[in-house]
Short mmCIF file of C-alpha atoms in Angstrom, two decimals:
data_model
loop_
_atom_site.label_atom_id
_atom_site.label_comp_id
_atom_site.label_asym_id
_atom_site.label_seq_id
_atom_site.Cartn_x
_atom_site.Cartn_y
_atom_site.Cartn_z
CA UNK A 1 94.95 167.90 158.77
CA UNK A 2 96.11 165.66 161.56
CA UNK A 3 93.86 162.75 162.46
CA UNK A 4 92.24 162.61 165.85
CA UNK A 5 94.39 161.27 168.69
CA UNK A 6 91.88 158.67 169.79
CA UNK A 7 89.48 156.89 167.48
CA UNK A 8 87.70 154.75 170.02
CA UNK A 9 87.54 156.85 173.13
CA UNK A 10 86.85 160.23 174.57
CA UNK A 11 89.63 162.32 176.08
CA UNK A 12 88.67 164.57 178.97
CA UNK A 13 91.36 166.45 180.89
CA UNK A 14 90.55 168.79 183.73
CA UNK A 15 92.47 171.38 185.70
CA UNK A 16 91.32 173.25 188.80
CA UNK A 17 93.25 176.45 189.58
CA UNK A 18 94.51 178.02 192.76
CA UNK A 19 94.60 175.07 195.13
CA UNK A 20 97.21 173.50 197.39
CA UNK A 21 96.04 169.94 198.13
CA UNK A 22 98.04 167.14 196.51
CA UNK A 23 96.68 164.96 193.73
CA UNK A 24 97.86 161.57 192.51
CA UNK A 25 99.60 161.79 189.18
CA UNK A 26 97.68 160.07 186.44
CA UNK A 27 99.19 158.92 183.18
CA UNK A 28 101.78 161.69 183.04
CA UNK A 29 99.27 164.48 183.54
CA UNK A 30 100.06 167.85 185.13
CA UNK A 31 101.86 167.94 188.47
CA UNK A 32 99.84 168.49 191.66
CA UNK A 33 98.76 172.03 192.39
CA UNK A 34 101.18 173.76 194.71
CA UNK A 35 104.13 172.61 192.63
CA UNK A 36 105.99 175.30 190.69
CA UNK A 37 103.91 176.30 187.67
CA UNK A 38 104.71 174.13 184.69
CA UNK A 39 106.41 171.41 186.75
CA UNK A 40 106.50 168.07 185.01
CA UNK A 41 105.57 164.79 186.69
CA UNK A 42 108.57 163.11 185.08
CA UNK A 43 112.14 164.05 184.37
CA UNK A 44 112.71 166.10 181.20
CA UNK A 45 112.60 163.93 178.14
CA UNK A 46 111.23 160.92 179.99
CA UNK A 47 107.94 159.53 178.64
CA UNK A 48 104.91 159.61 180.86
CA UNK A 49 103.63 156.31 182.28
CA UNK A 50 101.39 154.54 179.82
CA UNK A 51 98.80 151.84 180.08
CA UNK A 52 96.63 149.94 177.65
CA UNK A 53 93.67 150.37 179.96
CA UNK A 54 91.77 153.52 180.76
CA UNK A 55 93.32 155.38 183.68
CA UNK A 56 91.41 155.72 186.91
CA UNK A 57 90.42 159.27 187.81
CA UNK A 58 92.46 161.07 190.45
CA UNK A 59 90.42 162.94 193.02
CA UNK A 60 91.13 165.35 195.85
CA UNK A 61 89.60 165.98 199.22
CA UNK A 62 86.33 167.87 199.60
CA UNK A 63 88.22 171.06 200.43
CA UNK A 64 89.18 173.16 197.36
CA UNK A 65 91.53 170.93 195.41
CA UNK A 66 92.62 169.86 191.97
CA UNK A 67 90.94 167.10 190.02
CA UNK A 68 92.78 165.54 187.10
CA UNK A 69 90.57 163.16 185.17
CA UNK A 70 91.58 161.12 182.18
CA UNK A 71 89.21 158.76 180.44
CA UNK A 72 90.77 157.31 177.36
CA UNK A 73 91.27 154.30 175.15
CA UNK A 74 94.69 152.79 174.38
CA UNK A 75 97.53 155.02 175.54
CA UNK A 76 99.63 156.79 172.93
CA UNK A 77 103.12 158.22 172.82
CA UNK A 78 103.96 161.24 174.93
CA UNK A 79 104.04 164.46 172.96
CA UNK A 80 106.97 166.87 173.03
CA UNK A 81 104.82 169.72 174.26
CA UNK A 82 104.64 168.10 177.70
CA UNK A 83 108.33 168.82 178.10
CA UNK A 84 107.71 172.57 177.88
CA UNK A 85 109.20 174.66 180.68
CA UNK A 86 106.13 176.88 180.84
CA UNK A 87 107.43 179.53 183.32
CA UNK A 88 110.33 180.15 180.91
CA UNK A 89 108.62 179.42 177.62
CA UNK A 90 108.76 181.48 174.44
CA UNK A 91 105.33 181.52 172.80
CA UNK A 92 104.77 182.96 169.36
CA UNK A 93 101.67 184.84 168.19
CA UNK A 94 100.43 185.50 171.74
CA UNK A 95 98.93 188.89 170.95
CA UNK A 96 96.90 188.88 174.19
CA UNK A 97 100.00 189.99 176.07
CA UNK A 98 100.12 193.23 174.07
CA UNK A 99 103.72 192.94 172.91
CA UNK A 100 104.76 194.29 169.54
CA UNK A 101 107.15 191.41 168.89
CA UNK A 102 106.02 188.19 167.27
CA UNK A 103 106.75 186.21 170.42
CA UNK A 104 106.42 186.52 174.19
CA UNK A 105 109.37 185.41 176.32
CA UNK A 106 108.44 184.40 179.87
CA UNK A 107 110.99 184.31 182.67
CA UNK A 108 109.93 182.84 186.00
CA UNK A 109 106.31 183.02 184.86
CA UNK A 110 106.23 186.67 183.68
CA UNK A 111 107.29 188.69 180.64
CA UNK A 112 108.69 191.30 183.06
CA UNK A 113 106.85 194.33 181.67
CA UNK A 114 105.45 197.13 183.82
CA UNK A 115 102.03 195.72 182.98
CA UNK A 116 103.05 192.08 183.18
CA UNK A 117 101.71 189.10 181.33
CA UNK A 118 101.92 186.01 183.52
CA UNK A 119 101.67 182.40 182.48
CA UNK A 120 100.00 179.81 184.72
CA UNK A 121 99.42 182.30 187.59
CA UNK A 122 98.50 181.15 191.07
CA UNK A 123 99.77 177.59 190.61
CA UNK A 124 97.66 176.91 187.54
CA UNK A 125 98.63 173.94 185.37
CA UNK A 126 98.43 173.13 181.66
CA UNK A 127 95.92 170.72 180.18
CA UNK A 128 97.10 168.44 177.38
CA UNK A 129 94.91 167.04 174.62
CA UNK A 130 94.69 166.95 170.85
CA UNK A 131 92.14 169.60 169.99
CA UNK A 132 93.82 171.89 167.42
CA UNK A 133 92.79 169.89 164.38
CA UNK A 134 93.84 172.51 161.84
CA UNK A 135 97.55 171.86 162.34
CA UNK A 136 99.79 170.42 159.60
CA UNK A 137 99.63 166.71 158.98
CA UNK A 138 103.41 166.45 159.45
CA UNK A 139 103.37 168.14 162.90
CA UNK A 140 105.53 166.10 165.31
CA UNK A 141 103.14 166.48 168.24
CA UNK A 142 100.28 164.18 169.16
CA UNK A 143 98.95 166.71 171.66
CA UNK A 144 98.39 170.40 172.18
CA UNK A 145 98.25 172.41 175.41
CA UNK A 146 95.75 174.76 177.01
CA UNK A 147 97.33 177.22 179.46
CA UNK A 148 96.05 180.08 181.59
CA UNK A 149 97.56 183.55 181.06
CA UNK A 150 96.82 186.76 182.96
CA UNK A 151 97.54 190.32 181.84
CA UNK A 152 97.78 193.14 184.40
CA UNK A 153 99.00 193.99 187.89
CA UNK A 154 97.34 192.54 191.02
CA UNK A 155 96.35 196.01 192.29
CA UNK A 156 94.91 197.15 188.94
CA UNK A 157 92.62 195.94 186.20
CA UNK A 158 93.50 192.42 185.10
CA UNK A 159 92.16 190.00 182.53
CA UNK A 160 92.65 186.28 182.08
CA UNK A 161 92.61 184.15 178.95
CA UNK A 162 92.92 180.47 178.05
CA UNK A 163 95.61 180.02 175.41
CA UNK A 164 95.75 177.00 173.06
CA UNK A 165 99.40 176.25 172.27
CA UNK A 166 100.64 174.03 169.47
CA UNK A 167 104.09 172.57 168.89
CA UNK A 168 105.30 173.80 165.51
CA UNK A 169 106.28 171.39 162.77
CA UNK A 170 109.95 172.03 163.52
CA UNK A 171 109.42 170.41 166.93
CA UNK A 172 110.83 173.44 168.78
CA UNK A 173 108.60 176.50 168.56
CA UNK A 174 105.42 176.92 170.60
CA UNK A 175 102.69 178.74 168.69
CA UNK A 176 99.60 180.28 170.28
CA UNK A 177 96.24 180.05 168.55
CA UNK A 178 93.35 182.49 169.14
CA UNK A 179 92.68 182.75 172.86
CA UNK A 180 89.51 182.33 174.90
CA UNK A 181 89.07 185.66 176.66
CA UNK A 182 87.75 186.14 180.15
CA UNK A 183 85.46 189.08 180.88
CA UNK A 184 86.90 192.55 181.31
CA UNK A 185 87.55 193.49 184.94
CA UNK A 186 85.57 196.23 186.67
CA UNK A 187 86.63 199.77 185.81
CA UNK A 188 88.31 200.15 189.22
CA UNK A 189 90.11 196.84 188.77
CA UNK A 190 88.82 195.53 192.10
CA UNK A 191 86.69 192.76 190.54
CA UNK A 192 88.18 190.27 188.09
CA UNK A 193 86.68 187.31 186.28
CA UNK A 194 88.87 184.25 186.84
CA UNK A 195 88.97 180.76 185.38
CA UNK A 196 88.45 178.46 188.36
CA UNK A 197 88.82 175.29 186.30
CA UNK A 198 89.14 174.33 182.66
CA UNK A 199 89.25 171.20 180.56
CA UNK A 200 89.24 169.95 176.98
CA UNK A 201 86.29 167.81 175.92
CA UNK A 202 86.84 166.43 172.44
CA UNK A 203 87.77 169.53 170.42
CA UNK A 204 85.87 171.92 172.69
CA UNK A 205 86.78 173.75 175.90
CA UNK A 206 84.72 173.83 179.10
CA UNK A 207 85.50 176.01 182.11
CA UNK A 208 84.07 177.05 185.43
CA UNK A 209 84.49 180.79 185.88
CA UNK A 210 84.05 183.14 188.82
CA UNK A 211 82.25 186.22 187.56
CA UNK A 212 82.65 189.83 188.68
CA UNK A 213 79.70 189.46 191.06
CA UNK A 214 81.39 186.51 192.79
CA UNK A 215 79.06 183.88 191.36
CA UNK A 216 80.29 180.92 189.33
CA UNK A 217 79.04 179.41 186.11
CA UNK A 218 80.08 176.84 183.54
CA UNK A 219 80.97 178.12 180.08
CA UNK A 220 81.66 176.16 176.91
CA UNK A 221 83.42 177.15 173.70
CA UNK A 222 83.78 175.54 170.30
CA UNK A 223 85.74 176.55 167.23
CA UNK A 224 83.95 179.12 165.13
CA UNK A 225 86.07 178.82 161.99
CA UNK A 226 89.15 177.28 160.41
CA UNK A 227 91.33 180.02 161.88
CA UNK A 228 90.87 178.63 165.38
CA UNK A 229 88.63 181.41 166.69
CA UNK A 230 86.24 180.44 169.48
CA UNK A 231 82.55 180.98 170.16
CA UNK A 232 80.48 180.26 173.26
CA UNK A 233 77.63 177.83 172.91
#
């Protein structure tokens, strides 16, 4: 089992979905909202900026915007999973999308089916942190990713899920772990629960969701077992 990424600090990464205001890039975190989904703040293969001091939080205006917050100890090497081209990624074991194959191939953010599965919809961005502790000790990655996926057409019933993604020990494949499901949409499909924001806190996940009745609430999940399944707490 891989050791924790940080022994002396707490890693908190936040993403707020569906916004257009710009946000300062912090420590190689996700690109500002409004950029193409999955855009990287650095050129492919280039390491993210590092610092031996804790990074200052980046904040947005009071209008709906994205907040990327990183509070950490000494910086560590950039993981390969940050180089993922998410709109065109191939993710294994993503059963949420309902495909019979072992993997889901996205092209321009969708798997292209009649009932599409979309990755990082609405300008959503990935969150990076080490929180899948059950991975092999020889895994090449120091971080994992948490990405938003949506199944269904805009004019019909849809459902969202947060998907933990791990870089396989071969350094190439992206493997999905059990997802965090959003609520089922209304029977008519006109009301959908959405993840407004999400972040990784330690090994747990915290999100603000907009419920079917339009209200918002904060939900928290922790791992329920060694298989990576989640439970609310």
